[in-house]
Amino acid sequence: PTRMPSVLPSFAPSSTHSNIPSGSPSLAKIMFSGTSSILSLFVGKLDLLWSPATYSTFGSIDNDFLYEIFLAKGKFNFTSSQYAGSLSALRSEFNTTDTTLRRYHSTLATSFSVSNLEAGEMYTVLVVASADVLSSENRQSSEVLISDKDPTLKEDINIFRPVDANEFLSISLVNQTLVMNGKIPADITNLQQNDFIAGTTSYGNPFMIKIIDVAEISSEYINSTFK
């Protein structure tokens, strides 16, 4: 089953892990480069991606790390000397009910999403990996502008539909006319003007067309013009 990330609000007490490998834990360091992708494609939402952290002397140990996400509205200097070396100062700074300083925890080792952010505003984000008394030393943050609108297709495009010919469905394109015969996919049977279709014909030729008019359509036959 899919594991959902565990999330604690900024004012929740810190939790610790005791997953440092046996051997020479005092020599281990957590190697973590922070976020690899930061996107805000939808209103008020931020999506973060990163590669899992590793122990410098023991290699990768999946799911051992707690990822701490620090999110500040506006600019925030995470590289300040007061935040170097230990997470204590950062945890203390973000241990607040002030929504301009948010702190989250995640045990999901690849991604995290934050919603209900202020649309059109800039945020500074830092992700740090920790385990027990250890934490990664990365303090390079990123700035991102939160989207104030959801992504949309062009106004004259309804939807994009993929379809390929197969043993049960023939597709031909002749003289600006699209003809399909056979078992028509359900999402194609409501084909409309200005829809885009892409796929391969019965002859193995790739295509991408824009529908101009649908002359005839059923669960077994489609005749339409395109450009």
mmCIF file of C-alpha atoms in Angstrom:
data_model
loop_
_atom_site.group_PDB
_atom_site.id
_atom_site.type_symbol
_atom_site.label_atom_id
_atom_site.label_comp_id
_atom_site.label_asym_id
_atom_site.label_seq_id
_atom_site.Cartn_x
_atom_site.Cartn_y
_atom_site.Cartn_z
ATOM 1 C CA PRO A 1 0.000 0.000 0.000
ATOM 2 C CA THR A 2 1.058 3.570 -0.655
ATOM 3 C CA ARG A 3 2.638 5.295 2.354
ATOM 4 C CA MET A 4 1.480 8.809 3.008
ATOM 5 C CA PRO A 5 3.960 11.378 4.370
ATOM 6 C CA SER A 6 3.681 12.115 8.046
ATOM 7 C CA VAL A 7 3.171 15.809 8.668
ATOM 8 C CA LEU A 8 3.558 17.762 11.870
ATOM 9 C CA PRO A 9 2.695 21.472 12.087
ATOM 10 C CA SER A 10 5.402 23.944 13.001
ATOM 11 C CA PHE A 11 4.393 24.130 16.641
ATOM 12 C CA ALA A 12 4.586 20.362 17.213
ATOM 13 C CA PRO A 13 7.466 19.037 19.350
ATOM 14 C CA SER A 14 10.458 17.607 17.537
ATOM 15 C CA SER A 15 10.775 13.865 17.132
ATOM 16 C CA THR A 16 14.015 11.952 16.799
ATOM 17 C CA HIS A 17 15.155 8.772 15.069
ATOM 18 C CA SER A 18 17.579 6.239 16.472
ATOM 19 C CA ASN A 19 18.597 4.653 13.203
ATOM 20 C CA ILE A 20 22.295 5.519 13.116
ATOM 21 C CA PRO A 21 24.059 2.302 12.075
ATOM 22 C CA SER A 22 26.119 0.504 14.668
ATOM 23 C CA GLY A 23 29.879 0.595 14.244
ATOM 24 C CA SER A 24 31.258 4.129 14.360
ATOM 25 C CA PRO A 25 28.275 6.477 14.518
ATOM 26 C CA SER A 26 30.460 9.315 15.721
ATOM 27 C CA LEU A 27 32.215 9.249 12.343
ATOM 28 C CA ALA A 28 29.029 9.241 10.286
ATOM 29 C CA LYS A 29 27.646 12.275 8.514
ATOM 30 C CA ILE A 30 24.360 12.680 6.743
ATOM 31 C CA MET A 31 24.916 13.488 3.098
ATOM 32 C CA PHE A 32 21.981 15.340 1.580
ATOM 33 C CA SER A 33 21.911 17.919 -1.202
ATOM 34 C CA GLY A 34 18.436 19.303 -0.532
ATOM 35 C CA THR A 35 15.687 19.750 -3.077
ATOM 36 C CA SER A 36 16.174 18.739 -6.689
ATOM 37 C CA SER A 37 12.891 20.239 -7.931
ATOM 38 C CA ILE A 38 10.576 22.945 -6.599
ATOM 39 C CA LEU A 39 7.383 23.633 -8.538
ATOM 40 C CA SER A 40 4.249 25.673 -7.979
ATOM 41 C CA LEU A 41 1.865 24.756 -10.790
ATOM 42 C CA PHE A 42 -1.439 25.145 -8.963
ATOM 43 C CA VAL A 43 -2.908 27.974 -6.918
ATOM 44 C CA GLY A 44 -1.405 28.055 -3.430
ATOM 45 C CA LYS A 45 0.401 24.732 -3.811
ATOM 46 C CA LEU A 46 4.107 23.862 -3.679
ATOM 47 C CA ASP A 47 5.582 20.502 -4.749
ATOM 48 C CA LEU A 48 9.082 19.492 -3.608
ATOM 49 C CA LEU A 49 11.283 16.655 -4.855
ATOM 50 C CA TRP A 50 14.620 15.390 -3.541
ATOM 51 C CA SER A 51 16.919 12.386 -3.622
ATOM 52 C CA PRO A 52 17.175 10.301 -0.433
ATOM 53 C CA ALA A 53 19.898 11.166 2.060
ATOM 54 C CA THR A 54 22.727 8.742 2.840
ATOM 55 C CA TYR A 55 25.215 8.151 5.630
ATOM 56 C CA SER A 56 28.711 9.100 4.514
ATOM 57 C CA THR A 57 30.361 6.009 6.017
ATOM 58 C CA PHE A 58 27.597 3.443 5.649
ATOM 59 C CA GLY A 59 25.968 4.154 2.298
ATOM 60 C CA SER A 60 22.284 4.558 1.640
ATOM 61 C CA ILE A 61 19.820 3.340 4.255
ATOM 62 C CA ASP A 62 16.282 3.859 3.002
ATOM 63 C CA ASN A 63 13.589 5.319 5.240
ATOM 64 C CA ASP A 64 15.942 6.006 8.150
ATOM 65 C CA PHE A 65 15.786 9.759 7.813
ATOM 66 C CA LEU A 66 13.400 12.451 8.882
ATOM 67 C CA TYR A 67 13.151 15.264 6.345
ATOM 68 C CA GLU A 68 12.473 18.672 7.851
ATOM 69 C CA ILE A 69 10.938 21.281 5.565
ATOM 70 C CA PHE A 70 11.400 24.928 6.555
ATOM 71 C CA LEU A 71 9.223 27.346 4.611
ATOM 72 C CA ALA A 72 9.374 31.107 5.104
ATOM 73 C CA LYS A 73 7.205 33.689 3.402
ATOM 74 C CA GLY A 74 9.471 36.206 1.677
ATOM 75 C CA LYS A 75 13.254 36.100 1.884
ATOM 76 C CA PHE A 76 14.977 34.158 4.671
ATOM 77 C CA ASN A 77 18.732 33.761 5.177
ATOM 78 C CA PHE A 78 19.217 30.092 6.040
ATOM 79 C CA THR A 79 22.993 30.441 5.509
ATOM 80 C CA SER A 80 23.341 32.795 8.481
ATOM 81 C CA SER A 81 26.037 31.628 10.917
ATOM 82 C CA GLN A 82 23.439 31.214 13.663
ATOM 83 C CA TYR A 83 21.855 28.311 11.733
ATOM 84 C CA ALA A 84 25.102 26.523 10.783
ATOM 85 C CA GLY A 85 26.079 23.184 12.304
ATOM 86 C CA SER A 86 22.909 22.434 14.246
ATOM 87 C CA LEU A 87 19.197 22.441 13.584
ATOM 88 C CA SER A 88 18.394 23.687 17.078
ATOM 89 C CA ALA A 89 18.331 27.357 16.123
ATOM 90 C CA LEU A 90 16.202 26.727 13.035
ATOM 91 C CA ARG A 91 13.784 24.534 14.946
ATOM 92 C CA SER A 92 13.482 27.197 17.608
ATOM 93 C CA GLU A 93 12.929 29.954 15.026
ATOM 94 C CA PHE A 94 10.214 27.988 13.217
ATOM 95 C CA ASN A 95 8.586 26.618 16.379
ATOM 96 C CA THR A 96 5.766 29.128 16.125
ATOM 97 C CA THR A 97 2.133 29.469 15.155
ATOM 98 C CA ASP A 98 3.125 32.319 12.825
ATOM 99 C CA THR A 99 2.011 31.151 9.357
ATOM 100 C CA THR A 100 4.822 33.101 7.672
ATOM 101 C CA LEU A 101 7.269 30.568 9.181
ATOM 102 C CA ARG A 102 6.206 26.988 8.578
ATOM 103 C CA ARG A 103 7.953 23.761 9.535
ATOM 104 C CA TYR A 104 6.932 20.283 8.413
ATOM 105 C CA HIS A 105 8.249 16.755 8.957
ATOM 106 C CA SER A 106 8.182 13.991 6.359
ATOM 107 C CA THR A 107 9.425 10.404 6.321
ATOM 108 C CA LEU A 108 8.669 10.062 2.628
ATOM 109 C CA ALA A 109 12.104 10.025 1.053
ATOM 110 C CA THR A 110 11.355 11.566 -2.330
ATOM 111 C CA SER A 111 8.727 14.282 -2.202
ATOM 112 C CA PHE A 112 6.445 16.561 -0.220
ATOM 113 C CA SER A 113 3.585 18.921 -1.051
ATOM 114 C CA VAL A 114 2.366 22.013 0.785
ATOM 115 C CA SER A 115 -1.040 23.569 0.160
ATOM 116 C CA ASN A 116 -2.881 26.717 1.242
ATOM 117 C CA LEU A 117 0.065 29.029 0.617
ATOM 118 C CA GLU A 118 -0.531 32.643 -0.334
ATOM 119 C CA ALA A 119 -0.963 32.835 -4.095
ATOM 120 C CA GLY A 120 1.335 35.227 -5.915
ATOM 121 C CA GLU A 121 3.769 35.464 -2.981
ATOM 122 C CA MET A 122 7.412 34.425 -2.861
ATOM 123 C CA TYR A 123 8.569 31.809 -0.348
ATOM 124 C CA THR A 124 12.023 30.600 0.688
ATOM 125 C CA VAL A 125 12.325 26.855 1.255
ATOM 126 C CA LEU A 126 14.960 24.600 2.805
ATOM 127 C CA VAL A 127 14.840 20.822 3.267
ATOM 128 C CA VAL A 128 17.233 19.183 5.732
ATOM 129 C CA ALA A 129 17.671 15.486 6.592
ATOM 130 C CA SER A 130 18.071 14.380 10.200
ATOM 131 C CA ALA A 131 18.408 11.188 12.243
ATOM 132 C CA ASP A 132 18.742 11.158 16.029
ATOM 133 C CA VAL A 133 21.462 13.720 16.913
ATOM 134 C CA LEU A 134 22.732 14.032 13.352
ATOM 135 C CA SER A 135 21.544 16.379 10.606
ATOM 136 C CA SER A 136 22.690 17.261 7.114
ATOM 137 C CA GLU A 137 24.738 20.426 6.747
ATOM 138 C CA ASN A 138 23.071 21.810 3.613
ATOM 139 C CA ARG A 139 21.727 25.326 4.150
ATOM 140 C CA GLN A 140 21.376 26.531 0.564
ATOM 141 C CA SER A 141 17.723 27.453 0.155
ATOM 142 C CA SER A 142 15.563 28.169 -2.876
ATOM 143 C CA GLU A 143 13.049 30.886 -3.600
ATOM 144 C CA VAL A 144 9.798 30.134 -5.397
ATOM 145 C CA LEU A 145 6.829 32.223 -6.495
ATOM 146 C CA ILE A 146 3.533 30.547 -5.594
ATOM 147 C CA SER A 147 1.185 30.225 -8.551
ATOM 148 C CA ASP A 148 -1.911 32.411 -8.580
ATOM 149 C CA LYS A 149 -3.688 30.403 -11.285
ATOM 150 C CA ASP A 150 -4.083 26.753 -12.220
ATOM 151 C CA PRO A 151 -2.585 25.562 -15.527
ATOM 152 C CA THR A 152 -4.977 25.690 -18.480
ATOM 153 C CA LEU A 153 -4.935 24.654 -22.094
ATOM 154 C CA LYS A 154 -5.275 27.263 -24.796
ATOM 155 C CA GLU A 155 -8.813 28.631 -25.043
ATOM 156 C CA ASP A 156 -9.430 26.951 -28.414
ATOM 157 C CA ILE A 157 -8.308 23.495 -27.196
ATOM 158 C CA ASN A 158 -10.701 21.293 -25.262
ATOM 159 C CA ILE A 159 -8.621 18.253 -24.391
ATOM 160 C CA PHE A 160 -5.721 16.089 -25.586
ATOM 161 C CA ARG A 161 -6.549 12.448 -26.330
ATOM 162 C CA PRO A 162 -4.042 9.664 -27.132
ATOM 163 C CA VAL A 163 -5.168 6.681 -29.239
ATOM 164 C CA ASP A 164 -3.297 4.001 -31.197
ATOM 165 C CA ALA A 165 -4.524 1.566 -33.817
ATOM 166 C CA ASN A 166 -4.564 -2.093 -32.799
ATOM 167 C CA GLU A 167 -6.079 -5.416 -33.845
ATOM 168 C CA PHE A 168 -9.493 -4.245 -32.659
ATOM 169 C CA LEU A 169 -9.298 -0.661 -33.948
ATOM 170 C CA SER A 170 -8.344 0.679 -37.373
ATOM 171 C CA ILE A 171 -7.331 4.316 -37.817
ATOM 172 C CA SER A 172 -6.831 6.064 -41.144
ATOM 173 C CA LEU A 173 -6.133 9.663 -42.117
ATOM 174 C CA VAL A 174 -7.038 10.504 -45.709
ATOM 175 C CA ASN A 175 -7.685 13.919 -47.266
ATOM 176 C CA GLN A 176 -8.095 15.717 -43.948
ATOM 177 C CA THR A 177 -10.544 13.066 -42.742
ATOM 178 C CA LEU A 178 -10.080 10.848 -39.686
ATOM 179 C CA VAL A 179 -11.843 7.498 -39.811
ATOM 180 C CA MET A 180 -11.868 4.989 -36.941
ATOM 181 C CA ASN A 181 -13.471 1.564 -37.164
ATOM 182 C CA GLY A 182 -13.756 -1.053 -34.438
ATOM 183 C CA LYS A 183 -13.609 -0.843 -30.662
ATOM 184 C CA ILE A 184 -13.465 2.895 -29.989
ATOM 185 C CA PRO A 185 -11.960 3.827 -26.575
ATOM 186 C CA ALA A 186 -14.571 5.296 -24.233
ATOM 187 C CA ASP A 187 -12.824 8.662 -23.916
ATOM 188 C CA ILE A 188 -12.794 8.992 -27.723
ATOM 189 C CA THR A 189 -16.530 8.414 -28.190
ATOM 190 C CA ASN A 190 -17.253 11.927 -26.901
ATOM 191 C CA LEU A 191 -14.827 13.542 -29.331
ATOM 192 C CA GLN A 192 -15.572 17.218 -29.909
ATOM 193 C CA GLN A 193 -14.518 20.118 -32.100
ATOM 194 C CA ASN A 194 -11.107 21.566 -31.134
ATOM 195 C CA ASP A 195 -9.979 18.391 -29.361
ATOM 196 C CA PHE A 196 -6.472 17.203 -30.150
ATOM 197 C CA ILE A 197 -5.783 13.528 -30.920
ATOM 198 C CA ALA A 198 -2.353 11.908 -31.146
ATOM 199 C CA GLY A 199 -1.274 8.343 -31.768
ATOM 200 C CA THR A 200 -0.450 5.942 -34.609
ATOM 201 C CA THR A 201 -2.477 4.869 -37.631
ATOM 202 C CA SER A 202 -3.077 1.291 -38.788
ATOM 203 C CA TYR A 203 -0.045 1.762 -41.038
ATOM 204 C CA GLY A 204 2.186 2.617 -38.091
ATOM 205 C CA ASN A 205 2.408 6.313 -38.917
ATOM 206 C CA PRO A 206 2.427 8.735 -35.954
ATOM 207 C CA PHE A 207 0.014 11.662 -36.005
ATOM 208 C CA MET A 208 -1.257 14.604 -34.000
ATOM 209 C CA ILE A 209 -4.335 16.385 -35.313
ATOM 210 C CA LYS A 210 -6.882 18.989 -34.266
ATOM 211 C CA ILE A 211 -10.507 18.038 -34.867
ATOM 212 C CA ILE A 212 -12.464 20.591 -36.917
ATOM 213 C CA ASP A 213 -15.807 18.823 -37.211
ATOM 214 C CA VAL A 214 -17.297 15.476 -36.124
ATOM 215 C CA ALA A 215 -19.573 14.175 -38.878
ATOM 216 C CA GLU A 216 -20.454 10.809 -37.343
ATOM 217 C CA ILE A 217 -19.551 9.129 -34.064
ATOM 218 C CA SER A 218 -20.494 5.933 -32.248
ATOM 219 C CA SER A 219 -18.871 3.220 -30.143
ATOM 220 C CA GLU A 220 -17.688 1.517 -33.351
ATOM 221 C CA TYR A 221 -17.257 4.273 -35.935
ATOM 222 C CA ILE A 222 -15.934 7.826 -36.105
ATOM 223 C CA ASN A 223 -15.774 10.099 -39.140
ATOM 224 C CA SER A 224 -14.390 13.584 -38.610
ATOM 225 C CA THR A 225 -12.370 16.262 -40.323
ATOM 226 C CA PHE A 226 -9.137 17.705 -38.998
ATOM 227 C CA LYS A 227 -6.319 20.077 -39.725
#
